[in-house]
């Protein structure tokens, strides 16, 4: 049997991976249409992408996507709506700044603070929604941990941003050129960037995961997740105590 026709060969495995990415890409787009479901849709996509980095995604991708979508819907939607309100407020803040008579250094300081706040909100949203697919925790703790880790692992956060914001390249193109990339966007682009981002998320979250995570059996996974959550909560408690002492 040739390597191309071998179902266990590299070619077949690659094509299976591409097909799975196409599936989560299409379901992500469809499930994001109502806007308020973007959070749950993003979590489901990152859940499958995270498992793909471990080779544990299985074969029933559509079933796994909607299982994750349903099980994480409430918390992911809550995280998304909270962060969406913050994003709208920051957008309004930018609008006020653009139409105000700010001058000199005040203008620079105003937009610098607003820009940093916007960046942190976006980073926190990505981390919180991704961690929702991995950990069991409250909405508030997910957002707090997402903020802390996005800052503590800032270089990784920037790399994740490059991946997840890559579809924005289309807005920099002329309509004629962008038109040719639309089929790619609809078929696999979101899935591919989620897959690439999942590898970076694994690197970013590695210090907060149990030692040897990804190599253990499924029976130990729940205990490992509980240990990882405890580590994140412990880091937040230390940060909170330091903040009170310095304040």
Coordinates of N, CA and C in Angstrom, one line a residue:
X1 N 0.8 -1.2 0.0 CA 0.0 0.0 0.0 C 0.9 1.2 0.0
X2 N 0.6 2.2 -0.9 CA 1.4 3.4 -1.0 C 1.1 4.3 0.2
X3 N 2.1 5.2 0.5 CA 1.9 6.1 1.6 C 0.8 7.1 1.4
X4 N 0.4 7.3 0.2 CA -0.7 8.2 -0.1 C -2.1 7.6 0.3
X5 N -2.2 6.3 -0.1 CA -3.5 5.6 0.2 C -3.6 5.0 1.5
X6 N -2.5 4.9 2.3 CA -2.4 4.3 3.6 C -3.2 5.2 4.6
X7 N -4.3 4.7 5.2 CA -5.1 5.6 6.1 C -4.4 6.0 7.3
X8 N -3.3 5.3 7.6 CA -2.4 5.7 8.8 C -1.2 6.5 8.4
X9 N -1.1 6.7 7.1 CA 0.1 7.5 6.6 C 0.0 9.0 6.8
X10 N 1.1 9.7 6.6 CA 1.1 11.1 6.9 C 0.2 11.9 6.0
X11 N 0.0 11.5 4.7 CA -0.9 12.2 3.8 C -2.3 12.1 4.3
X12 N -2.8 10.9 4.7 CA -4.2 10.7 5.2 C -4.4 11.4 6.5
X13 N -3.4 11.4 7.3 CA -3.5 12.1 8.6 C -3.6 13.6 8.5
X14 N -2.8 14.1 7.5 CA -2.9 15.6 7.3 C -4.2 16.0 6.7
X15 N -4.7 15.2 5.8 CA -6.0 15.5 5.2 C -7.1 15.4 6.2
X16 N -7.0 14.5 7.1 CA -8.0 14.3 8.2 C -8.0 15.6 9.1
X17 N -6.8 16.0 9.4 CA -6.6 17.2 10.2 C -7.2 18.4 9.5
X18 N -7.0 18.6 8.2 CA -7.5 19.7 7.5 C -9.0 19.7 7.5
X19 N -9.6 18.4 7.3 CA -11.0 18.3 7.3 C -11.6 18.7 8.6
X20 N -11.0 18.3 9.7 CA -11.4 18.6 11.1 C -11.4 20.1 11.3
X21 N -10.3 20.8 10.8 CA -10.2 22.2 10.9 C -11.3 22.9 10.1
X22 N -11.6 22.4 9.0 CA -12.7 22.9 8.2 C -14.1 22.8 8.9
X23 N -14.3 21.7 9.6 CA -15.5 21.5 10.3 C -15.7 22.5 11.4
X24 N -14.6 22.6 12.3 CA -14.8 23.6 13.4 C -14.8 25.0 12.9
X25 N -14.2 25.3 11.8 CA -14.2 26.6 11.2 C -15.7 27.0 10.8
X26 N -16.3 26.0 10.1 CA -17.7 26.3 9.6 C -18.7 26.4 10.8
X27 N -18.6 25.5 11.8 CA -19.5 25.5 12.9 C -19.2 26.8 13.7
X28 N -18.0 27.2 13.8 CA -17.7 28.5 14.6 C -18.4 29.6 13.9
X29 N -18.3 29.7 12.6 CA -18.9 30.9 11.9 C -20.4 30.8 12.1
X30 N -21.0 29.7 11.9 CA -22.5 29.5 12.0 C -23.0 29.8 13.4
X31 N -22.3 29.3 14.4 CA -22.7 29.5 15.8 C -22.4 30.9 16.3
X32 N -21.6 31.7 15.6 CA -21.3 33.0 16.0 C -22.2 34.1 15.4
X33 N -23.1 33.6 14.5 CA -24.0 34.6 13.8 C -24.9 35.4 14.8
X34 N -25.4 34.7 15.8 CA -26.3 35.5 16.7 C -25.5 36.6 17.6
X35 N -24.2 36.7 17.5 CA -23.4 37.6 18.2 C -23.2 37.2 19.6
X36 N -24.3 37.1 20.4 CA -24.2 36.8 21.8 C -23.7 35.4 22.1
X37 N -23.7 34.5 21.0 CA -23.2 33.2 21.2 C -21.7 33.0 20.8
X38 N -21.1 34.1 20.4 CA -19.7 34.1 20.0 C -18.8 33.5 21.1
X39 N -19.1 33.8 22.3 CA -18.3 33.3 23.4 C -18.3 31.7 23.5
X40 N -19.5 31.2 23.5 CA -19.6 29.7 23.5 C -19.0 29.1 22.2
X41 N -19.2 29.7 21.1 CA -18.7 29.2 19.8 C -17.2 29.2 19.9
X42 N -16.6 30.3 20.4 CA -15.1 30.4 20.5 C -14.6 29.3 21.4
X43 N -15.2 29.1 22.6 CA -14.8 28.1 23.5 C -14.8 26.7 22.9
X44 N -15.9 26.4 22.2 CA -16.0 25.1 21.5 C -14.9 24.9 20.5
X45 N -14.7 25.9 19.7 CA -13.6 25.8 18.7 C -12.2 25.6 19.3
X46 N -11.9 26.4 20.4 CA -10.7 26.2 21.1 C -10.6 24.9 21.8
X47 N -11.7 24.4 22.3 CA -11.7 23.1 22.9 C -11.3 22.0 22.0
X48 N -11.8 22.0 20.8 CA -11.4 21.0 19.8 C -10.0 21.2 19.3
X49 N -9.6 22.5 19.1 CA -8.2 22.8 18.7 C -7.2 22.4 19.8
X50 N -7.6 22.6 21.0 CA -6.7 22.2 22.1 C -6.5 20.7 22.1
X51 N -7.6 19.9 21.9 CA -7.5 18.5 21.9 C -6.7 18.0 20.6
X52 N -6.8 18.8 19.6 CA -6.0 18.4 18.4 C -4.6 18.5 18.6
X53 N -4.1 19.5 19.4 CA -2.7 19.6 19.7 C -2.2 18.4 20.5
X54 N -3.1 17.7 21.2 CA -2.7 16.5 21.9 C -3.0 15.2 21.2
X55 N -3.7 15.4 20.0 CA -4.1 14.2 19.2 C -5.2 13.4 19.8
X56 N -6.1 14.1 20.6 CA -7.2 13.4 21.3 C -8.5 14.0 20.8
X57 N -8.6 14.5 19.6 CA -9.8 15.1 19.2 C -10.9 14.1 18.8
X58 N -10.4 12.9 18.5 CA -11.4 11.8 18.1 C -11.8 12.0 16.6
X59 N -12.9 11.3 16.2 CA -13.4 11.4 14.9 C -14.7 12.1 14.7
X60 N -15.5 12.2 15.8 CA -16.8 12.8 15.8 C -16.6 14.3 16.1
X61 N -16.1 15.1 15.2 CA -15.7 16.5 15.5 C -17.0 17.3 15.7
X62 N -18.0 17.1 14.8 CA -19.2 17.9 15.0 C -19.9 17.6 16.3
X63 N -20.0 16.4 16.7 CA -20.6 16.0 18.0 C -19.8 16.6 19.1
X64 N -18.5 16.6 19.1 CA -17.6 17.1 20.1 C -17.8 18.6 20.2
X65 N -17.9 19.3 19.0 CA -18.0 20.7 19.0 C -19.3 21.2 19.7
X66 N -20.4 20.5 19.4 CA -21.7 20.9 20.0 C -21.8 20.5 21.4
X67 N -21.1 19.4 21.8 CA -21.1 19.0 23.2 C -20.4 20.1 24.0
X68 N -19.3 20.5 23.5 CA -18.5 21.6 24.2 C -19.4 22.9 24.2
X69 N -20.0 23.2 23.1 CA -20.8 24.4 23.0 C -21.9 24.4 24.0
X70 N -22.6 23.3 24.2 CA -23.7 23.2 25.2 C -23.2 23.2 26.6
X71 N -22.2 22.5 26.9 CA -21.7 22.4 28.3 C -21.1 23.7 28.8
X72 N -20.5 24.5 27.9 CA -19.8 25.7 28.3 C -20.7 27.0 28.0
X73 N -21.9 26.7 27.5 CA -22.7 27.9 27.0 C -22.9 29.0 28.0
X74 N -23.4 28.6 29.2 CA -23.7 29.6 30.2 C -22.5 30.5 30.6
X75 N -21.5 29.8 31.0 CA -20.3 30.5 31.5 C -19.6 31.3 30.4
X76 N -19.4 30.6 29.2 CA -18.8 31.3 28.1 C -19.6 32.5 27.6
X77 N -20.9 32.4 27.6 CA -21.7 33.5 27.2 C -21.6 34.7 28.2
X78 N -21.6 34.3 29.5 CA -21.4 35.3 30.6 C -20.1 36.0 30.4
X79 N -19.0 35.3 30.2 CA -17.7 35.9 30.0 C -17.7 36.8 28.8
X80 N -18.3 36.3 27.7 CA -18.3 37.1 26.5 C -19.1 38.4 26.6
X81 N -20.2 38.3 27.2 CA -21.1 39.5 27.4 C -20.5 40.5 28.3
X82 N -19.8 40.1 29.4 CA -19.1 41.0 30.3 C -18.0 41.7 29.5
X83 N -17.2 40.9 28.8 CA -16.1 41.5 28.0 C -16.6 42.4 26.9
X84 N -17.7 42.0 26.3 CA -18.3 42.8 25.2 C -18.7 44.2 25.7
X85 N -19.3 44.2 26.9 CA -19.7 45.5 27.5 C -18.5 46.4 27.6
X86 N -17.4 45.8 28.2 CA -16.1 46.5 28.3 C -15.6 47.0 27.0
X87 N -15.6 46.2 26.0 CA -15.2 46.6 24.7 C -16.0 47.7 24.1
X88 N -17.3 47.7 24.3 CA -18.2 48.8 23.8 C -17.9 50.1 24.6
X89 N -17.6 50.0 25.9 CA -17.3 51.2 26.7 C -16.0 51.8 26.2
X90 N -15.0 50.9 25.9 CA -13.7 51.4 25.5 C -13.8 52.0 24.1
X91 N -14.6 51.4 23.2 CA -14.9 52.0 21.9 C -15.5 53.4 22.0
X92 N -16.4 53.5 22.9 CA -17.1 54.8 23.2 C -16.1 55.8 23.7
X93 N -15.1 55.3 24.5 CA -14.1 56.1 25.1 C -13.2 56.7 24.0
X94 N -12.8 55.8 23.0 CA -12.0 56.2 21.9 C -12.8 57.3 21.1
X95 N -14.1 57.1 20.9 CA -14.9 58.0 20.2 C -14.9 59.4 20.8
X96 N -15.0 59.4 22.1 CA -15.0 60.7 22.9 C -13.6 61.4 22.7
X97 N -12.5 60.5 22.8 CA -11.2 61.1 22.6 C -11.0 61.7 21.3
X98 N -11.5 61.1 20.2 CA -11.3 61.6 18.9 C -12.0 62.9 18.7
X99 N -13.1 63.1 19.4 CA -13.9 64.3 19.2 C -13.8 65.3 20.3
X100 N -12.7 65.1 21.1 CA -12.4 66.1 22.2 C -11.3 67.0 21.7
X101 N -11.2 68.1 22.4 CA -10.1 69.1 22.1 C -8.9 68.8 22.9
X102 N -8.5 67.6 23.0 CA -7.2 67.2 23.7 C -6.0 67.7 22.9
X103 N -5.0 68.1 23.6 CA -3.8 68.6 22.9 C -2.6 68.0 23.5
X104 N -1.5 68.0 22.7 CA -0.2 67.6 23.2 C -0.1 66.3 23.9
X105 N 0.6 66.3 25.0 CA 0.9 65.1 25.8 C -0.4 64.5 26.3
X106 N -1.4 65.3 26.6 CA -2.6 64.7 27.1 C -3.3 63.8 26.1
X107 N -3.2 64.1 24.9 CA -3.8 63.3 23.8 C -3.1 61.9 23.8
X108 N -1.7 62.0 23.8 CA -0.9 60.8 23.8 C -1.2 59.9 25.0
X109 N -1.3 60.5 26.2 CA -1.5 59.8 27.4 C -2.9 59.1 27.4
X110 N -3.9 59.9 26.9 CA -5.3 59.4 26.8 C -5.4 58.2 26.0
X111 N -4.9 58.3 24.8 CA -5.0 57.1 23.9 C -4.1 56.0 24.2
X112 N -3.0 56.3 24.9 CA -2.1 55.2 25.4 C -2.8 54.4 26.4
X113 N -3.4 55.0 27.4 CA -4.1 54.3 28.5 C -5.3 53.5 27.9
X114 N -6.1 54.2 27.0 CA -7.2 53.5 26.4 C -6.8 52.3 25.5
X115 N -5.7 52.5 24.8 CA -5.1 51.4 24.0 C -4.7 50.2 24.8
X116 N -4.0 50.5 25.9 CA -3.5 49.4 26.8 C -4.8 48.7 27.4
X117 N -5.7 49.5 27.8 CA -7.0 48.9 28.4 C -7.7 48.0 27.4
X118 N -7.8 48.4 26.2 CA -8.4 47.7 25.1 C -7.6 46.4 24.9
X119 N -6.3 46.5 24.8 CA -5.5 45.3 24.6 C -5.7 44.2 25.7
X120 N -5.7 44.7 26.9 CA -5.9 43.8 28.0 C -7.3 43.1 28.1
X121 N -8.3 43.9 27.7 CA -9.6 43.3 27.6 C -9.7 42.2 26.6
X122 N -9.1 42.5 25.4 CA -9.1 41.5 24.3 C -8.3 40.3 24.7
X123 N -7.1 40.5 25.3 CA -6.3 39.3 25.7 C -7.1 38.5 26.8
X124 N -7.6 39.2 27.7 CA -8.4 38.5 28.8 C -9.5 37.7 28.3
X125 N -10.2 38.2 27.3 CA -11.3 37.5 26.7 C -10.9 36.2 26.1
X126 N -9.8 36.3 25.3 CA -9.3 35.1 24.7 C -8.9 34.0 25.7
X127 N -8.1 34.5 26.7 CA -7.7 33.5 27.7 C -8.8 32.9 28.5
X128 N -9.7 33.8 28.9 CA -10.9 33.3 29.7 C -11.7 32.3 29.0
X129 N -12.0 32.6 27.7 CA -12.9 31.7 26.9 C -12.1 30.4 26.6
X130 N -10.8 30.5 26.4 CA -10.1 29.2 26.2 C -10.0 28.4 27.4
X131 N -9.7 29.0 28.6 CA -9.6 28.3 29.8 C -10.9 27.7 30.2
X132 N -12.0 28.3 29.8 CA -13.3 27.7 30.1 C -13.4 26.3 29.5
X133 N -12.7 26.1 28.4 CA -12.8 24.8 27.7 C -11.9 23.8 28.5
X134 N -11.0 24.2 29.4 CA -10.1 23.4 30.0 C -10.4 23.2 31.5
X135 N -10.7 24.3 32.2 CA -10.9 24.2 33.6 C -12.4 24.4 34.0
X136 N -12.6 24.0 35.3 CA -13.9 24.3 35.9 C -13.7 25.4 36.9
X137 N -14.3 26.5 36.7 CA -14.2 27.6 37.7 C -15.3 28.6 37.5
X138 N -15.4 29.6 38.4 CA -16.4 30.6 38.3 C -16.1 31.6 37.1
X139 N -17.1 32.3 36.7 CA -16.9 33.3 35.6 C -15.9 34.4 36.1
X140 N -16.1 34.8 37.3 CA -15.2 35.9 37.8 C -13.8 35.4 37.9
X141 N -13.6 34.2 38.4 CA -12.2 33.7 38.5 C -11.6 33.5 37.1
X142 N -12.4 33.0 36.1 CA -11.9 32.9 34.8 C -11.4 34.2 34.2
X143 N -12.2 35.2 34.4 CA -11.8 36.5 33.9 C -10.5 37.1 34.7
X144 N -10.5 36.9 36.0 CA -9.3 37.4 36.8 C -8.1 36.6 36.4
X145 N -8.2 35.3 36.3 CA -7.0 34.5 35.9 C -6.6 34.8 34.4
X146 N -7.6 35.0 33.6 CA -7.3 35.4 32.2 C -6.5 36.7 32.1
X147 N -6.9 37.6 32.9 CA -6.1 38.9 32.9 C -4.7 38.7 33.5
X148 N -4.6 38.0 34.6 CA -3.3 37.8 35.2 C -2.3 37.1 34.2
X149 N -2.8 36.0 33.6 CA -1.9 35.2 32.8 C -1.6 35.9 31.5
X150 N -2.5 36.7 31.0 CA -2.2 37.5 29.7 C -1.1 38.5 30.0
X151 N -1.0 39.0 31.2 CA 0.0 39.9 31.5 C 1.3 39.2 31.8
X152 N 1.2 38.1 32.7 CA 2.4 37.4 33.1 C 3.1 36.7 31.9
X153 N 2.3 36.3 30.9 CA 2.8 35.6 29.7 C 2.6 36.5 28.5
X154 N 3.0 37.7 28.6 CA 2.7 38.7 27.6 C 3.3 38.4 26.2
X155 N 4.5 37.9 26.1 CA 5.0 37.5 24.8 C 4.1 36.5 24.1
X156 N 3.7 35.5 24.8 CA 2.8 34.5 24.2 C 1.4 35.2 23.8
X157 N 1.0 36.1 24.7 CA -0.3 36.8 24.4 C -0.2 37.6 23.0
X158 N 1.0 38.2 22.8 CA 1.2 38.9 21.5 C 1.1 37.9 20.4
X159 N 1.8 36.8 20.5 CA 1.8 35.7 19.4 C 0.4 35.2 19.2
X160 N -0.4 35.0 20.3 CA -1.8 34.6 20.1 C -2.6 35.7 19.4
X161 N -2.3 36.9 19.7 CA -3.0 38.0 19.0 C -2.7 38.0 17.5
X162 N -1.5 37.8 17.1 CA -1.1 37.7 15.7 C -1.9 36.6 15.0
X163 N -2.1 35.5 15.7 CA -2.9 34.4 15.1 C -4.3 34.8 14.9
X164 N -4.9 35.1 16.1 CA -6.4 35.3 16.1 C -6.9 36.6 15.4
X165 N -6.0 37.6 15.2 CA -6.3 38.8 14.5 C -6.0 38.7 13.0
X166 N -5.4 37.6 12.6 CA -4.9 37.5 11.2 C -6.0 37.7 10.2
X167 N -7.3 37.3 10.4 CA -8.4 37.6 9.4 C -8.5 39.1 9.2
X168 N -8.0 40.0 10.1 CA -8.1 41.4 9.9 C -7.3 41.9 8.7
X169 N -6.4 41.0 8.2 CA -5.6 41.4 7.0 C -6.5 41.7 5.8
X170 N -7.7 41.0 5.8 CA -8.6 41.3 4.7 C -9.0 42.7 4.6
X171 N -9.1 43.4 5.7 CA -9.5 44.8 5.8 C -8.5 45.7 5.2
X172 N -7.2 45.2 5.2 CA -6.1 46.0 4.6 C -6.0 45.8 3.1
X173 N -6.7 44.9 2.6 CA -6.6 44.6 1.1 C -7.7 45.4 0.4
X174 N -7.5 45.5 -0.9 CA -8.5 46.1 -1.8 C -9.6 45.0 -1.9
X175 N -10.8 45.5 -2.2 CA -12.0 44.5 -2.3 C -11.7 43.4 -3.3
X176 N -11.0 43.8 -4.4 CA -10.7 42.8 -5.5 C -9.8 41.7 -4.9
X177 N -8.8 42.0 -4.1 CA -7.8 41.0 -3.6 C -8.5 40.3 -2.5
X178 N -9.2 41.0 -1.6 CA -9.9 40.3 -0.5 C -10.9 39.3 -0.9
X179 N -11.5 39.5 -2.0 CA -12.5 38.6 -2.6 C -12.0 37.2 -2.7
X180 N -10.7 37.1 -3.2 CA -10.1 35.7 -3.4 C -9.8 35.0 -2.1
X181 N -9.7 35.7 -1.0 CA -9.4 35.1 0.3 C -10.7 34.7 1.1
X182 N -11.8 35.2 0.6 CA -13.1 34.9 1.4 C -13.4 33.4 1.4
X183 N -13.2 32.6 0.3 CA -13.5 31.2 0.4 C -12.5 30.5 1.5
X184 N -11.3 31.0 1.5 CA -10.3 30.4 2.5 C -10.8 30.7 3.9
X185 N -11.3 32.0 4.1 CA -11.8 32.4 5.4 C -13.0 31.5 5.8
X186 N -13.9 31.3 4.9 CA -15.1 30.5 5.2 C -14.8 29.1 5.5
X187 N -13.8 28.5 4.8 CA -13.5 27.1 4.9 C -12.6 26.7 6.0
X188 N -11.5 27.4 6.1 CA -10.5 26.9 7.1 C -9.8 27.9 7.9
X189 N -9.9 29.2 7.6 CA -9.0 30.2 8.2 C -9.1 30.2 9.7
X190 N -10.4 30.4 10.2 CA -10.6 30.5 11.7 C -10.1 29.2 12.4
X191 N -10.4 28.0 11.7 CA -9.9 26.8 12.3 C -8.4 26.7 12.4
X192 N -7.8 27.1 11.3 CA -6.3 27.1 11.3 C -5.7 28.0 12.3
X193 N -6.2 29.2 12.5 CA -5.6 30.1 13.4 C -5.9 29.7 14.9
X194 N -7.0 29.0 15.1 CA -7.4 28.5 16.4 C -6.4 27.3 16.7
X195 N -6.1 26.5 15.7 CA -5.2 25.4 15.9 C -3.8 25.9 16.3
X196 N -3.3 26.9 15.5 CA -2.0 27.5 15.8 C -2.0 28.2 17.2
X197 N -3.1 28.9 17.5 CA -3.2 29.6 18.8 C -3.2 28.6 19.9
X198 N -3.8 27.4 19.7 CA -3.9 26.4 20.8 C -2.5 25.9 21.2
X199 N -1.6 25.8 20.2 CA -0.2 25.4 20.6 C 0.4 26.5 21.5
X200 N 0.2 27.8 21.1 CA 0.7 28.9 21.9 C 0.1 29.0 23.3
X201 N -1.2 28.7 23.4 CA -1.9 28.7 24.6 C -1.3 27.6 25.5
X202 N -1.0 26.5 25.0 CA -0.4 25.4 25.8 C 0.9 25.8 26.4
X203 N 1.7 26.6 25.6 CA 3.0 27.1 26.1 C 2.7 28.2 27.2
X204 N 1.7 29.0 26.9 CA 1.4 30.1 27.9 C 0.9 29.6 29.2
X205 N 0.1 28.5 29.1 CA -0.5 28.0 30.3 C 0.3 26.9 31.0
X206 N 1.4 26.5 30.4 CA 2.2 25.4 30.9 C 2.6 25.6 32.4
X207 N 3.1 26.8 32.9 CA 3.4 26.9 34.3 C 2.3 26.7 35.2
X208 N 1.1 26.8 34.7 CA -0.1 26.7 35.6 C -0.8 25.3 35.5
X209 N -0.2 24.4 34.6 CA -0.7 23.1 34.5 C 0.1 22.1 35.3
X210 N -0.5 21.0 35.7 CA 0.3 20.0 36.5 C 1.4 19.5 35.7
X211 N 2.5 19.1 36.4 CA 3.7 18.6 35.7 C 3.3 17.3 35.0
X212 N 3.8 17.2 33.7 CA 3.5 16.0 32.9 C 2.1 16.0 32.3
X213 N 1.4 17.2 32.3 CA 0.1 17.3 31.7 C 0.2 17.0 30.3
X214 N -0.8 16.2 29.8 CA -0.8 15.8 28.4 C -0.2 14.4 28.2
X215 N 0.5 13.9 29.2 CA 1.1 12.6 29.1 C 0.3 11.6 29.9
X216 N -0.6 12.0 30.8 CA -1.2 11.2 31.7 C -2.4 10.5 31.1
X217 N -3.0 9.5 31.8 CA -4.2 8.8 31.3 C -5.4 9.7 31.5
X218 N -6.5 9.3 30.9 CA -7.7 10.1 31.0 C -8.3 10.1 32.5
X219 N -8.0 9.0 33.2 CA -8.5 8.8 34.5 C -8.0 9.9 35.5
X220 N -6.7 10.4 35.2 CA -6.1 11.3 36.0 C -6.4 12.8 35.6
X221 N -7.1 13.0 34.5 CA -7.3 14.3 34.0 C -8.1 15.2 34.9
X222 N -9.2 14.7 35.5 CA -10.0 15.6 36.4 C -9.2 16.0 37.6
X223 N -8.3 15.1 38.2 CA -7.5 15.5 39.3 C -6.5 16.6 38.9
X224 N -5.9 16.4 37.7 CA -4.9 17.4 37.3 C -5.5 18.7 37.0
X225 N -6.8 18.8 36.5 CA -7.4 20.0 36.2 C -7.7 20.7 37.6
X226 N -8.1 20.0 38.6 CA -8.4 20.6 39.9 C -7.1 21.2 40.5
X227 N -6.0 20.5 40.3 CA -4.7 21.0 40.8 C -4.3 22.3 40.0
X228 N -4.6 22.3 38.7 CA -4.2 23.5 37.9 C -5.1 24.7 38.4
X229 N -6.4 24.4 38.6 CA -7.2 25.5 39.1 C -6.8 26.0 40.5
X230 N -6.4 25.1 41.3 CA -5.8 25.5 42.7 C -4.6 26.4 42.5
X231 N -3.8 26.1 41.5 CA -2.6 26.9 41.3 C -2.9 28.3 40.8
X232 N -3.9 28.4 39.9 CA -4.3 29.7 39.4 C -4.9 30.5 40.6
X233 N -5.7 29.9 41.4 CA -6.3 30.6 42.5 C -5.3 31.1 43.5
X234 N -4.3 30.2 43.7 CA -3.2 30.6 44.7 C -2.4 31.8 44.2
X235 N -2.2 31.8 42.9 CA -1.4 33.0 42.3 C -2.3 34.2 42.5
X236 N -3.6 34.1 42.3 CA -4.4 35.3 42.4 C -4.5 35.8 43.9
X237 N -4.5 34.9 44.8 CA -4.5 35.3 46.2 C -3.2 36.0 46.6
X238 N -2.1 35.5 46.1 CA -0.8 36.2 46.4 C -0.8 37.6 45.8
X239 N -1.3 37.7 44.5 CA -1.4 39.0 43.9 C -2.3 40.0 44.7
X240 N -3.4 39.4 45.2 CA -4.4 40.2 45.9 C -3.8 40.7 47.2
X241 N -3.0 39.8 47.9 CA -2.4 40.2 49.2 C -1.3 41.3 49.0
X242 N -0.5 41.1 47.9 CA 0.5 42.1 47.6 C -0.1 43.4 47.3
X243 N -1.2 43.4 46.6 CA -1.9 44.7 46.2 C -2.4 45.4 47.4
X244 N -2.9 44.6 48.4 CA -3.4 45.3 49.7 C -2.3 45.9 50.5
X245 N -1.1 45.1 50.5 CA 0.0 45.6 51.3 C 0.6 46.9 50.7
X246 N 0.8 46.9 49.3 CA 1.3 48.0 48.7 C 0.4 49.2 48.7
X247 N -1.0 48.9 48.7 CA -1.9 50.0 48.7 C -2.1 50.6 50.1

